[in-house]
Amino acid sequence: MRIVSMVLLATVRRLEVRRAVNCRIKVPALKSQRSSGNKVLSSMTEGNSRVAICWLRNDLRYHDNEILLKANINADQVLPVYCYDPRHFKGTYHFNFPKTGSHRARFLLESVADFRNTLRDKGSDLVVRLGQPEQILPLLVKSLSARECHIVYQEEVTKEEKDVEIKLKENCRQLGVQIHSLWGLTLYHKSDLPFPVTRVPDTYTGFRKAVEAQSHVRAPVVMPERMKPLPPDVDVGQLPTLAQLGVKEQLIDQRTAFPFSGGESHGLGRLRQYLWETDNVFIYKETRNGLLGSDYSTKFSPWLAHGCLSPRHIHAEVHRYEKERQANQSTYWVLFEMIWRDYFKFVCMKFGDRVFYPSGIMGKKICWKKDHLMFQKWKEGRTGMPFVDANMRELQETGWMSNRGRQNVASFLVKDMGLDWRLGAEWFESQLLDHDVCSNYGNWNYAAGIGNDPRENRKFNMVKQAFDYDPKGDFVRCWVPELAGLKEAMIHTPWKLTGSQLSSAGVVLGDTYPNPILVAPEWDRHQHKGVQRKGPAFKGPRQRGIDFYFKSPPKM
């Protein structure tokens, strides 16, 4: 019986590979970009010593990875490569913040190490190099004795990444290397959109309704149980340390709402936990505006940003959950927010570099201030506005901030302080575990009123937001411990308290905690509401608040 079972299993695996080869939806044909001919990657199946180099960037996973699958089908030998690009560890474009801060650098190291372990389990390995990919990959090609060599990679969207792709093609042209790009960043494939990218709607609602009605999400590809071998005598390299990347190590703060590690295995584990082990997905819409703890939101975004989780796999799992257990607005909401992620990718493709301009996508001229002393107070959590300070300290200490926090601190920076939105965008780029270029800059455009479908003069009332979403002050008390002695929601407006109230809590404004750098006139309208409110913060109409990454809800 064991022999029969093994034969049946082998037969099933052969059928899966054939189905993957013949199914156009699962494995779309590669577009060849070779300068000296138009051979497609399938030509690698002819003869021996056809090598496919899989250049990995933000696709650090084995499941639903079309680059690995296509190379494995068509090549004799497959060489997965990840390059730690030194440019990613230098300064941001305008303000020279660390481009990849300590928290995200650690998450990246964990993700690469986890991916290497997975590939080794599949009979392969991950070649790791420190250097610029457009220089490293041609050197790898020269070191191989292959008769024919191909480079396969996942296409990116924004300028810095596209410039590297262009330089790589130029450097490989004289080597006779065929370059192939695949699309795998989004939930909806760009070829399946019901309009060309140049005509992506200027509002999210228009985009969402169109793709939901006229497009489809492709099924995740079926991956082989084993990968083709690496070429012989390849030095796979050592994984670098943070110090070797020029990044100062920062201890993990135990208060973090993201107590997870980087890597595909951990991302898949979180997906399994959030859906199948806890059913938290079923109440996601009611808890998503939370501030404390690991389960108020999915926390999928850091793994999505690094490609450790496939958006199509999440989509498939949510639909399976809806079929096998139950569907409701919360299960839909997870997918609704993933469509927002898609939208920003395609918006950046449509508008290009305009998303980085001071005037943004709309080309709206606004005189932004660049007061670096004021900005320093914002980024360090010393504005004297406790709700803002708590969120900014959480970001700096953990690399995480809730969506509710992100929208508030962004509004405070650009609407209350009047500072250049790019200061905030680049600081987020530096600090966030889940930094995604398109989502980050697209949303800062939106917050600054220069992006897609902006609400004119939209501004968040910091005091009202604090009372609504931290009614007992627990979040502020966690991250601003010098105010912990203030009771309940009194903690949100210390400048309104009497001297005796402050002294009994051990608070001295201007000494133990800063005086507010500003007091907006609208704050007075809500100064007493937080004390009166009872119960949880996430019930009723306040759920219609706009998220920083994912905006207003559809009518259902």
Coordinates of C-alpha atoms in Angstrom, one line a residue:
M1 CA 0.0 0.0 0.0
R2 CA 2.9 2.4 0.8
I3 CA 4.4 1.8 -2.7
V4 CA 1.0 2.4 -4.3
S5 CA 0.5 5.6 -2.3
M6 CA 4.0 6.9 -3.3
V7 CA 3.2 6.2 -7.0
L8 CA -0.1 8.0 -6.7
L9 CA 1.6 11.0 -5.0
A10 CA 4.2 11.2 -7.8
T11 CA 1.5 11.1 -10.4
V12 CA -0.4 13.9 -8.7
R13 CA 2.7 16.0 -8.5
R14 CA 3.4 15.5 -12.2
L15 CA -0.2 16.5 -13.0
E16 CA 0.2 19.7 -10.9
V17 CA 3.3 20.7 -12.8
R18 CA 1.6 20.1 -16.1
R19 CA -1.5 22.0 -15.0
A20 CA 0.8 24.9 -13.9
V21 CA 2.5 24.9 -17.3
N22 CA -0.7 24.8 -19.3
C23 CA -2.8 27.1 -17.2
R24 CA -2.4 30.6 -18.6
I25 CA -4.0 32.3 -15.6
K26 CA -1.7 30.7 -13.1
V27 CA 1.5 31.0 -15.1
P28 CA 1.3 33.8 -17.6
A29 CA 3.9 33.8 -20.4
L30 CA 7.0 35.9 -19.8
K31 CA 7.8 39.0 -21.8
S32 CA 11.3 38.8 -23.1
Q33 CA 13.3 42.0 -23.1
R34 CA 16.5 40.7 -24.8
S35 CA 18.1 43.3 -26.9
S36 CA 19.5 40.8 -29.5
G37 CA 16.4 38.8 -30.1
N38 CA 12.9 37.9 -28.9
K39 CA 13.3 34.4 -27.5
V40 CA 11.1 33.7 -24.6
L41 CA 12.2 32.0 -21.5
S42 CA 10.7 28.7 -22.6
S43 CA 13.7 28.4 -25.0
M44 CA 15.7 27.4 -21.9
T45 CA 14.2 24.0 -22.0
E46 CA 16.2 23.2 -25.1
G47 CA 19.6 21.5 -24.5
N48 CA 21.6 21.6 -21.3
S49 CA 23.0 24.3 -18.9
R50 CA 20.1 26.8 -19.2
V51 CA 20.4 28.8 -16.0
A52 CA 17.7 31.1 -14.7
I53 CA 18.8 33.7 -12.2
C54 CA 15.8 34.7 -10.0
W55 CA 16.4 38.3 -8.8
L56 CA 14.4 38.7 -5.6
R57 CA 13.4 42.0 -4.1
N58 CA 10.0 42.6 -2.5
D59 CA 8.9 39.0 -3.1
L60 CA 10.6 37.1 -0.3
R61 CA 8.4 34.0 -0.4
Y62 CA 8.0 30.6 -1.9
H63 CA 4.2 30.3 -2.0
D64 CA 2.6 31.9 -5.1
N65 CA 5.9 33.0 -6.5
E66 CA 5.7 33.0 -10.3
I67 CA 9.3 34.0 -10.8
L68 CA 10.5 30.8 -9.1
L69 CA 7.9 28.7 -10.7
K70 CA 8.5 29.8 -14.3
A71 CA 12.2 29.5 -13.9
N72 CA 11.9 26.1 -12.4
I73 CA 9.7 24.9 -15.3
N74 CA 11.9 26.2 -18.0
A75 CA 15.5 26.1 -16.8
D76 CA 17.9 23.3 -16.0
Q77 CA 19.4 25.1 -13.0
V78 CA 17.8 27.9 -11.0
L79 CA 19.8 30.5 -9.0
P80 CA 17.7 32.6 -6.6
V81 CA 19.6 35.8 -5.6
Y82 CA 19.0 38.6 -3.1
C83 CA 21.1 41.7 -3.0
Y84 CA 21.4 44.0 0.0
D85 CA 21.6 47.2 -1.9
P86 CA 23.8 49.7 0.0
R87 CA 21.6 52.6 -1.3
H88 CA 18.8 51.3 0.8
F89 CA 20.8 51.9 4.0
K90 CA 21.9 55.5 3.3
G91 CA 19.8 58.6 3.6
T92 CA 16.3 59.5 2.4
Y93 CA 16.1 61.8 -0.7
H94 CA 15.4 65.2 0.8
F95 CA 16.1 65.1 4.6
N96 CA 18.7 62.3 4.9
F97 CA 16.9 60.2 7.5
P98 CA 18.1 56.6 7.6
K99 CA 16.4 55.1 4.6
T100 CA 15.9 51.8 6.3
G101 CA 15.7 52.2 10.1
S102 CA 16.7 49.6 12.6
H103 CA 13.3 47.9 13.0
R104 CA 12.7 47.4 9.3
A105 CA 16.3 46.3 8.7
R106 CA 15.9 43.6 11.4
F107 CA 12.6 42.5 9.8
L108 CA 14.3 42.3 6.4
L109 CA 17.2 40.2 7.8
E110 CA 14.7 37.9 9.4
S111 CA 12.7 37.6 6.2
V112 CA 15.8 36.8 4.0
A113 CA 17.0 34.2 6.5
D114 CA 13.6 32.6 6.6
F115 CA 13.3 32.5 2.8
R116 CA 16.8 30.9 2.6
N117 CA 15.7 28.2 5.0
T118 CA 12.5 27.5 2.9
L119 CA 14.5 27.3 -0.3
R120 CA 16.9 24.9 1.3
D121 CA 14.0 22.7 2.4
K122 CA 13.0 22.7 -1.3
G123 CA 16.4 21.5 -2.5
S124 CA 17.6 25.0 -3.5
D125 CA 19.3 27.9 -1.7
L126 CA 19.4 31.7 -1.7
V127 CA 22.5 33.4 -2.9
V128 CA 23.1 36.6 -0.9
R129 CA 25.3 39.5 -1.9
L130 CA 26.0 43.0 -0.6
G131 CA 26.1 45.4 -3.5
Q132 CA 24.1 47.0 -6.2
P133 CA 22.1 44.5 -8.2
E134 CA 22.9 46.0 -11.6
Q135 CA 26.6 45.2 -10.8
I136 CA 26.3 42.0 -8.8
L137 CA 24.0 40.1 -11.3
P138 CA 26.2 40.6 -14.4
L139 CA 29.2 39.4 -12.3
L140 CA 27.3 36.3 -11.4
V141 CA 26.5 35.7 -15.0
K142 CA 30.1 35.9 -15.9
S143 CA 31.0 33.4 -13.2
L144 CA 28.7 30.7 -14.7
S145 CA 29.7 28.3 -17.3
A146 CA 26.1 28.1 -18.6
R147 CA 25.4 27.8 -22.3
E148 CA 22.5 30.2 -21.9
C149 CA 21.6 32.5 -19.0
H150 CA 18.4 34.4 -18.1
I151 CA 17.5 36.8 -15.4
V152 CA 13.9 36.9 -14.1
Y153 CA 12.5 39.4 -11.7
Q154 CA 9.3 41.0 -10.4
E155 CA 8.5 44.3 -11.9
E156 CA 8.4 47.3 -9.6
V157 CA 6.7 50.7 -9.9
T158 CA 8.5 53.7 -8.7
K159 CA 11.6 55.6 -10.1
E160 CA 14.4 54.3 -7.9
E161 CA 13.5 50.7 -8.5
K162 CA 12.8 51.2 -12.2
D163 CA 16.2 52.9 -12.6
V164 CA 17.9 49.8 -11.3
E165 CA 16.0 47.6 -13.7
I166 CA 17.1 49.9 -16.6
K167 CA 20.7 49.8 -15.6
L168 CA 20.6 46.0 -15.2
K169 CA 19.3 45.6 -18.8
E170 CA 22.1 47.9 -20.0
N171 CA 24.8 46.0 -18.2
C172 CA 23.5 42.6 -19.4
R173 CA 23.1 43.6 -23.0
Q174 CA 26.6 42.8 -24.1
L175 CA 26.5 39.5 -22.2
G176 CA 23.7 38.2 -24.3
V177 CA 21.5 37.6 -21.3
Q178 CA 17.8 37.6 -21.7
I179 CA 15.9 39.7 -19.1
H180 CA 12.3 38.8 -18.2
S181 CA 9.9 40.7 -15.9
L182 CA 6.8 39.4 -14.3
W183 CA 4.0 41.3 -12.5
G184 CA 3.3 40.0 -8.9
L185 CA 2.9 43.1 -6.7
T186 CA -0.9 43.4 -6.5
L187 CA -4.1 41.5 -5.8
Y188 CA -5.4 42.3 -9.3
H189 CA -3.0 41.7 -12.1
K190 CA -2.3 44.9 -14.1
S191 CA -3.2 43.0 -17.3
D192 CA -6.6 42.2 -15.9
L193 CA -7.7 45.8 -15.1
P194 CA -10.8 46.9 -17.0
F195 CA -8.9 50.0 -18.2
P196 CA -5.3 50.8 -19.2
V197 CA -3.1 52.1 -16.3
T198 CA -3.1 55.6 -17.9
R199 CA -6.8 55.7 -17.3
V200 CA -6.9 54.5 -13.7
P201 CA -9.8 56.4 -12.1
D202 CA -8.8 59.4 -9.9
T203 CA -11.0 58.2 -7.1
Y204 CA -10.7 55.0 -5.1
T205 CA -14.4 54.3 -5.3
G206 CA -14.4 54.4 -9.1
F207 CA -11.4 52.0 -9.1
R208 CA -12.8 49.6 -6.6
K209 CA -16.3 49.3 -8.2
A210 CA -14.7 48.8 -11.6
V211 CA -12.3 46.0 -10.6
E212 CA -14.9 44.2 -8.4
A213 CA -17.4 44.2 -11.2
Q214 CA -15.3 43.7 -14.3
S215 CA -12.1 42.0 -13.2
H216 CA -11.0 38.9 -11.3
V217 CA -8.3 37.9 -8.9
R218 CA -6.1 35.2 -10.3
A219 CA -5.6 32.0 -8.3
P220 CA -2.3 31.6 -6.5
V221 CA 0.1 29.5 -8.6
V222 CA 0.9 25.9 -7.5
M223 CA 4.5 25.6 -6.5
P224 CA 6.6 22.5 -7.0
E225 CA 7.6 20.4 -4.0
R226 CA 11.3 20.6 -5.1
M227 CA 13.3 23.2 -7.0
K228 CA 15.8 22.6 -9.7
P229 CA 19.4 22.6 -8.4
L230 CA 21.7 25.6 -8.2
P231 CA 24.6 25.7 -10.7
P232 CA 27.6 23.9 -9.3
D233 CA 30.3 25.6 -7.2
V234 CA 28.3 28.7 -6.5
D235 CA 29.2 30.5 -3.3
V236 CA 25.8 31.3 -1.7
G237 CA 27.3 33.9 0.6
Q238 CA 26.7 34.8 4.3
L239 CA 23.8 36.7 5.7
P240 CA 25.0 40.1 6.8
T241 CA 24.5 41.6 10.3
L242 CA 22.9 44.9 11.0
A243 CA 26.3 46.3 11.7
Q244 CA 27.6 45.2 8.3
L245 CA 24.7 47.1 6.8
G246 CA 25.6 50.2 8.7
V247 CA 22.4 50.0 10.9
K248 CA 22.6 50.5 14.6
E249 CA 20.7 47.7 16.5
Q250 CA 17.7 48.8 18.6
L251 CA 16.2 46.7 21.3
I252 CA 12.7 45.4 20.8
D253 CA 10.3 47.2 23.1
Q254 CA 8.0 44.8 24.9
R255 CA 5.0 47.2 24.6
T256 CA 4.9 46.7 20.8
A257 CA 1.7 45.9 19.1
F258 CA 3.7 44.0 16.5
P259 CA 5.5 41.2 18.4
F260 CA 6.2 39.2 15.3
S261 CA 9.3 38.2 13.3
G262 CA 9.9 38.7 9.6
G263 CA 9.7 35.9 7.1
E264 CA 7.2 33.9 5.1
S265 CA 6.7 31.2 7.7
H266 CA 5.8 33.8 10.3
G267 CA 3.5 35.6 7.9
L268 CA 1.7 32.4 7.0
G269 CA 1.5 31.6 10.7
R270 CA -0.1 35.0 11.4
L271 CA -2.6 34.5 8.6
R272 CA -3.6 31.1 9.9
Q273 CA -3.9 32.4 13.5
Y274 CA -5.9 35.5 12.6
L275 CA -8.4 33.6 10.4
W276 CA -8.6 30.0 11.5
E277 CA -7.3 29.8 15.1
T278 CA -9.0 32.9 16.6
D279 CA -11.7 34.0 14.1
N280 CA -10.5 37.5 14.7
V281 CA -11.2 38.2 11.0
F282 CA -14.9 37.9 11.8
I283 CA -14.8 41.0 14.1
Y284 CA -12.1 42.9 12.2
K285 CA -14.3 45.9 11.2
E286 CA -15.3 46.4 14.8
T287 CA -11.7 46.3 16.2
R288 CA -9.6 47.8 13.3
N289 CA -9.4 51.2 14.9
G290 CA -7.7 49.9 18.0
L291 CA -4.4 51.1 19.5
L292 CA -3.1 48.5 21.9
G293 CA -2.3 44.8 21.5
S294 CA -1.6 42.6 18.5
D295 CA -5.1 41.5 17.5
Y296 CA -7.0 44.7 16.9
S297 CA -5.9 44.5 13.2
T298 CA -4.6 41.9 10.8
K299 CA -0.9 43.1 11.0
F300 CA -0.4 41.6 7.6
S301 CA 1.2 44.7 6.1
P302 CA 4.9 44.2 7.0
W303 CA 4.8 40.8 5.4
L304 CA 3.0 42.2 2.4
A305 CA 5.5 45.0 2.0
H306 CA 8.4 42.6 1.9
G307 CA 6.6 40.1 -0.3
C308 CA 6.6 37.4 2.5
L309 CA 2.8 37.1 2.0
S310 CA 1.1 37.0 -1.3
P311 CA -2.0 39.2 -1.6
R312 CA -3.6 36.5 -3.8
H313 CA -3.0 33.9 -1.1
I314 CA -4.6 36.2 1.5
H315 CA -7.6 36.7 -0.8
A316 CA -7.9 32.9 -1.4
E317 CA -7.8 32.2 2.4
V318 CA -10.4 34.9 3.2
H319 CA -12.7 33.5 0.6
R320 CA -12.1 30.0 1.9
Y321 CA -12.9 31.2 5.4
E322 CA -16.1 32.8 4.1
K323 CA -17.1 29.6 2.4
E324 CA -16.3 27.2 5.3
R325 CA -17.3 29.4 8.2
Q326 CA -19.1 32.7 7.6
A327 CA -18.9 35.9 5.6
N328 CA -19.7 39.3 6.9
Q329 CA -18.6 43.0 6.5
S330 CA -15.4 42.3 8.5
T331 CA -14.2 39.5 6.2
Y332 CA -15.0 41.8 3.2
W333 CA -13.2 44.7 4.9
V334 CA -9.8 42.9 4.8
L335 CA -10.2 42.6 1.0
F336 CA -11.5 46.1 0.7
E337 CA -8.3 47.4 2.3
M338 CA -6.1 45.2 0.0
I339 CA -7.7 46.9 -3.0
W340 CA -6.6 50.2 -1.6
R341 CA -3.1 48.8 -1.6
D342 CA -3.5 47.9 -5.3
Y343 CA -5.0 51.3 -6.0
F344 CA -1.9 53.2 -4.8
K345 CA 0.4 51.0 -6.9
F346 CA -1.6 51.8 -10.1
V347 CA -1.9 55.5 -9.2
C348 CA 1.9 55.7 -8.9
M349 CA 2.2 53.9 -12.2
K350 CA -0.2 56.5 -13.7
F351 CA 1.3 59.7 -12.2
G352 CA 5.0 58.6 -11.9
D353 CA 7.2 61.0 -9.9
R354 CA 4.5 63.5 -9.2
V355 CA 3.6 61.6 -6.1
F356 CA 7.0 62.7 -4.7
Y357 CA 6.7 66.4 -5.7
P358 CA 5.8 69.1 -3.0
S359 CA 2.6 69.8 -5.1
G360 CA 1.7 66.1 -5.2
I361 CA -0.4 64.3 -7.7
M362 CA -2.8 67.3 -8.0
G363 CA 0.0 69.8 -8.7
K364 CA -1.4 72.0 -5.9
K365 CA 1.0 74.7 -4.9
I366 CA 1.1 75.1 -1.1
C367 CA 3.8 77.0 0.9
W368 CA 5.0 74.4 3.3
K369 CA 7.2 75.3 6.3
K370 CA 10.5 73.5 7.0
D371 CA 10.9 74.3 10.7
H372 CA 13.3 71.5 11.7
L373 CA 13.1 72.3 15.4
M374 CA 9.3 71.8 15.4
F375 CA 9.6 68.7 13.3
Q376 CA 12.1 67.3 15.8
K377 CA 9.4 67.7 18.5
W378 CA 6.9 65.9 16.3
K379 CA 9.1 62.9 15.5
E380 CA 10.3 62.4 19.0
G381 CA 6.9 62.7 20.6
R382 CA 7.4 66.0 22.4
T383 CA 4.7 68.2 21.0
G384 CA 2.7 68.5 24.3
M385 CA -0.3 66.8 22.6
P386 CA -0.4 63.4 24.4
F387 CA -2.2 61.5 21.7
V388 CA 0.2 62.6 19.0
D389 CA 3.2 62.0 21.3
A390 CA 2.1 58.5 22.2
N391 CA 1.8 57.5 18.6
M392 CA 5.1 59.0 17.5
R393 CA 7.0 57.3 20.4
E394 CA 5.4 54.0 19.5
L395 CA 6.7 54.4 16.0
Q396 CA 10.2 55.3 17.0
E397 CA 10.5 52.5 19.6
T398 CA 8.8 49.7 17.6
G399 CA 8.5 50.5 13.9
W400 CA 4.7 50.2 14.2
M401 CA 1.8 52.6 14.4
S402 CA -1.9 51.9 14.0
N403 CA -3.8 53.3 11.0
R404 CA -5.8 55.5 13.4
G405 CA -2.5 56.9 14.7
R406 CA -1.0 57.4 11.3
Q407 CA -3.9 59.6 10.0
N408 CA -3.8 61.7 13.2
V409 CA -0.1 62.4 13.3
A410 CA -0.1 63.1 9.6
S411 CA -3.0 65.6 10.0
F412 CA -1.3 67.2 12.9
L413 CA 2.0 67.7 11.0
V414 CA 0.5 69.2 7.9
K415 CA -2.7 70.8 9.0
D416 CA -1.9 72.0 12.6
M417 CA 1.9 72.5 12.3
G418 CA 1.9 73.5 8.6
L419 CA 5.1 71.5 8.0
D420 CA 6.2 70.1 4.7
W421 CA 4.4 66.7 4.2
R422 CA 7.6 65.2 2.8
L423 CA 9.2 65.5 6.3
G424 CA 6.5 63.1 7.6
A425 CA 6.6 60.8 4.5
E426 CA 10.4 60.4 4.7
W427 CA 10.3 59.8 8.5
F428 CA 7.7 57.1 8.0
E429 CA 9.8 55.7 5.2
S430 CA 12.7 55.4 7.6
Q431 CA 10.8 54.0 10.6
L432 CA 7.8 51.9 9.4
L433 CA 8.1 48.1 9.5
D434 CA 5.5 48.0 6.7
H435 CA 6.8 50.8 4.5
D436 CA 5.5 50.5 1.0
V437 CA 6.6 53.4 -1.3
C438 CA 3.3 53.7 -3.1
S439 CA 1.0 53.4 -0.1
N440 CA 3.1 55.7 2.1
Y441 CA 3.6 58.6 -0.4
G442 CA 0.1 58.2 -1.8
N443 CA -1.4 58.5 1.6
W444 CA 0.8 61.5 2.6
N445 CA -0.4 63.1 -0.6
Y446 CA -3.9 62.5 0.6
A447 CA -3.3 63.8 4.1
A448 CA -1.8 66.9 2.7
G449 CA -4.7 67.6 0.4
I450 CA -2.7 67.2 -2.8
G451 CA -3.6 63.6 -3.6
N452 CA -6.4 61.5 -4.9
D453 CA -9.9 62.7 -4.1
P454 CA -8.9 65.0 -1.3
R455 CA -11.5 66.5 1.1
E456 CA -10.9 70.2 1.0
N457 CA -9.5 71.5 4.3
R458 CA -10.0 68.1 6.0
K459 CA -8.4 68.2 9.4
F460 CA -8.6 65.9 12.4
N461 CA -9.5 67.2 15.8
M462 CA -6.8 65.7 17.9
V463 CA -8.7 66.0 21.2
K464 CA -11.9 64.5 19.8
Q465 CA -9.9 61.7 18.2
A466 CA -8.2 60.9 21.5
F467 CA -11.5 60.8 23.4
D468 CA -13.1 58.7 20.7
Y469 CA -10.4 56.1 20.3
D470 CA -8.5 56.2 23.6
P471 CA -11.4 57.1 26.0
K472 CA -9.7 55.9 29.2
G473 CA -6.3 57.1 28.2
D474 CA -4.7 53.6 28.3
F475 CA -2.8 54.0 25.0
V476 CA -1.3 57.4 26.1
R477 CA -0.6 56.0 29.5
C478 CA 1.4 53.2 27.9
W479 CA 3.6 55.4 25.7
V480 CA 3.7 58.6 27.8
P481 CA 4.4 57.2 31.2
E482 CA 5.2 60.6 32.7
L483 CA 1.4 61.4 32.5
A484 CA 0.3 58.0 33.9
G485 CA -0.8 59.5 37.2
L486 CA -3.6 61.5 35.4
K487 CA -6.9 59.7 35.7
E488 CA -9.0 58.5 32.8
A489 CA -9.3 60.9 29.8
M490 CA -7.9 63.8 31.7
I491 CA -4.6 62.5 30.4
H492 CA -5.4 63.9 26.9
T493 CA -5.6 67.6 27.9
P494 CA -3.1 68.2 30.7
W495 CA -2.8 71.9 29.8
K496 CA -6.5 72.3 30.9
L497 CA -5.9 70.9 34.4
T498 CA -5.4 72.8 37.5
G499 CA -2.1 73.0 39.3
S500 CA -3.3 70.8 42.1
Q501 CA -4.6 68.1 39.6
L502 CA -1.2 68.1 37.9
S503 CA 0.9 68.1 41.1
S504 CA -1.1 65.2 42.6
A505 CA -0.2 63.2 39.5
G506 CA 3.5 64.3 39.6
V507 CA 3.2 66.3 36.4
V508 CA 5.0 69.6 35.9
L509 CA 4.2 71.1 32.5
G510 CA 7.3 72.5 30.8
D511 CA 9.4 70.2 33.0
T512 CA 8.3 66.6 33.2
Y513 CA 6.1 67.0 30.1
P514 CA 6.2 69.7 27.5
N515 CA 3.7 72.5 27.2
P516 CA 1.7 72.1 23.9
I517 CA 3.4 73.6 20.9
L518 CA 0.0 74.8 19.8
V519 CA -3.7 74.6 20.9
A520 CA -6.1 74.5 18.0
P521 CA -9.4 76.4 18.7
E522 CA -11.6 73.4 17.8
W523 CA -10.1 71.3 20.6
D524 CA -12.1 73.2 23.2
R525 CA -15.4 71.8 21.8
H526 CA -14.5 68.3 23.0
Q527 CA -12.5 68.8 26.2
H528 CA -15.1 67.2 28.5
K529 CA -16.4 64.4 26.3
G530 CA -13.8 61.9 27.1
V531 CA -14.5 61.9 30.8
Q532 CA -18.1 61.1 30.3
R533 CA -17.8 58.3 27.8
K534 CA -18.2 54.8 29.0
G535 CA -17.3 51.5 27.4
P536 CA -15.2 50.5 24.4
A537 CA -14.2 53.1 21.8
F538 CA -15.0 51.1 18.7
K539 CA -18.8 51.0 18.6
G540 CA -21.4 52.9 16.5
P541 CA -20.9 55.6 13.9
R542 CA -17.2 56.3 14.9
Q543 CA -16.3 53.3 12.8
R544 CA -16.8 55.4 9.8
G545 CA -13.6 57.3 10.5
I546 CA -11.0 57.4 7.7
D547 CA -8.0 55.2 8.0
F548 CA -4.6 56.5 7.1
Y549 CA -3.9 53.8 4.6
F550 CA -7.4 52.8 3.8
K551 CA -10.1 55.4 3.5
S552 CA -13.8 55.8 3.8
P553 CA -16.0 52.7 3.5
P554 CA -18.3 51.8 0.7
K555 CA -22.1 51.6 1.1
M556 CA -23.1 48.0 1.6

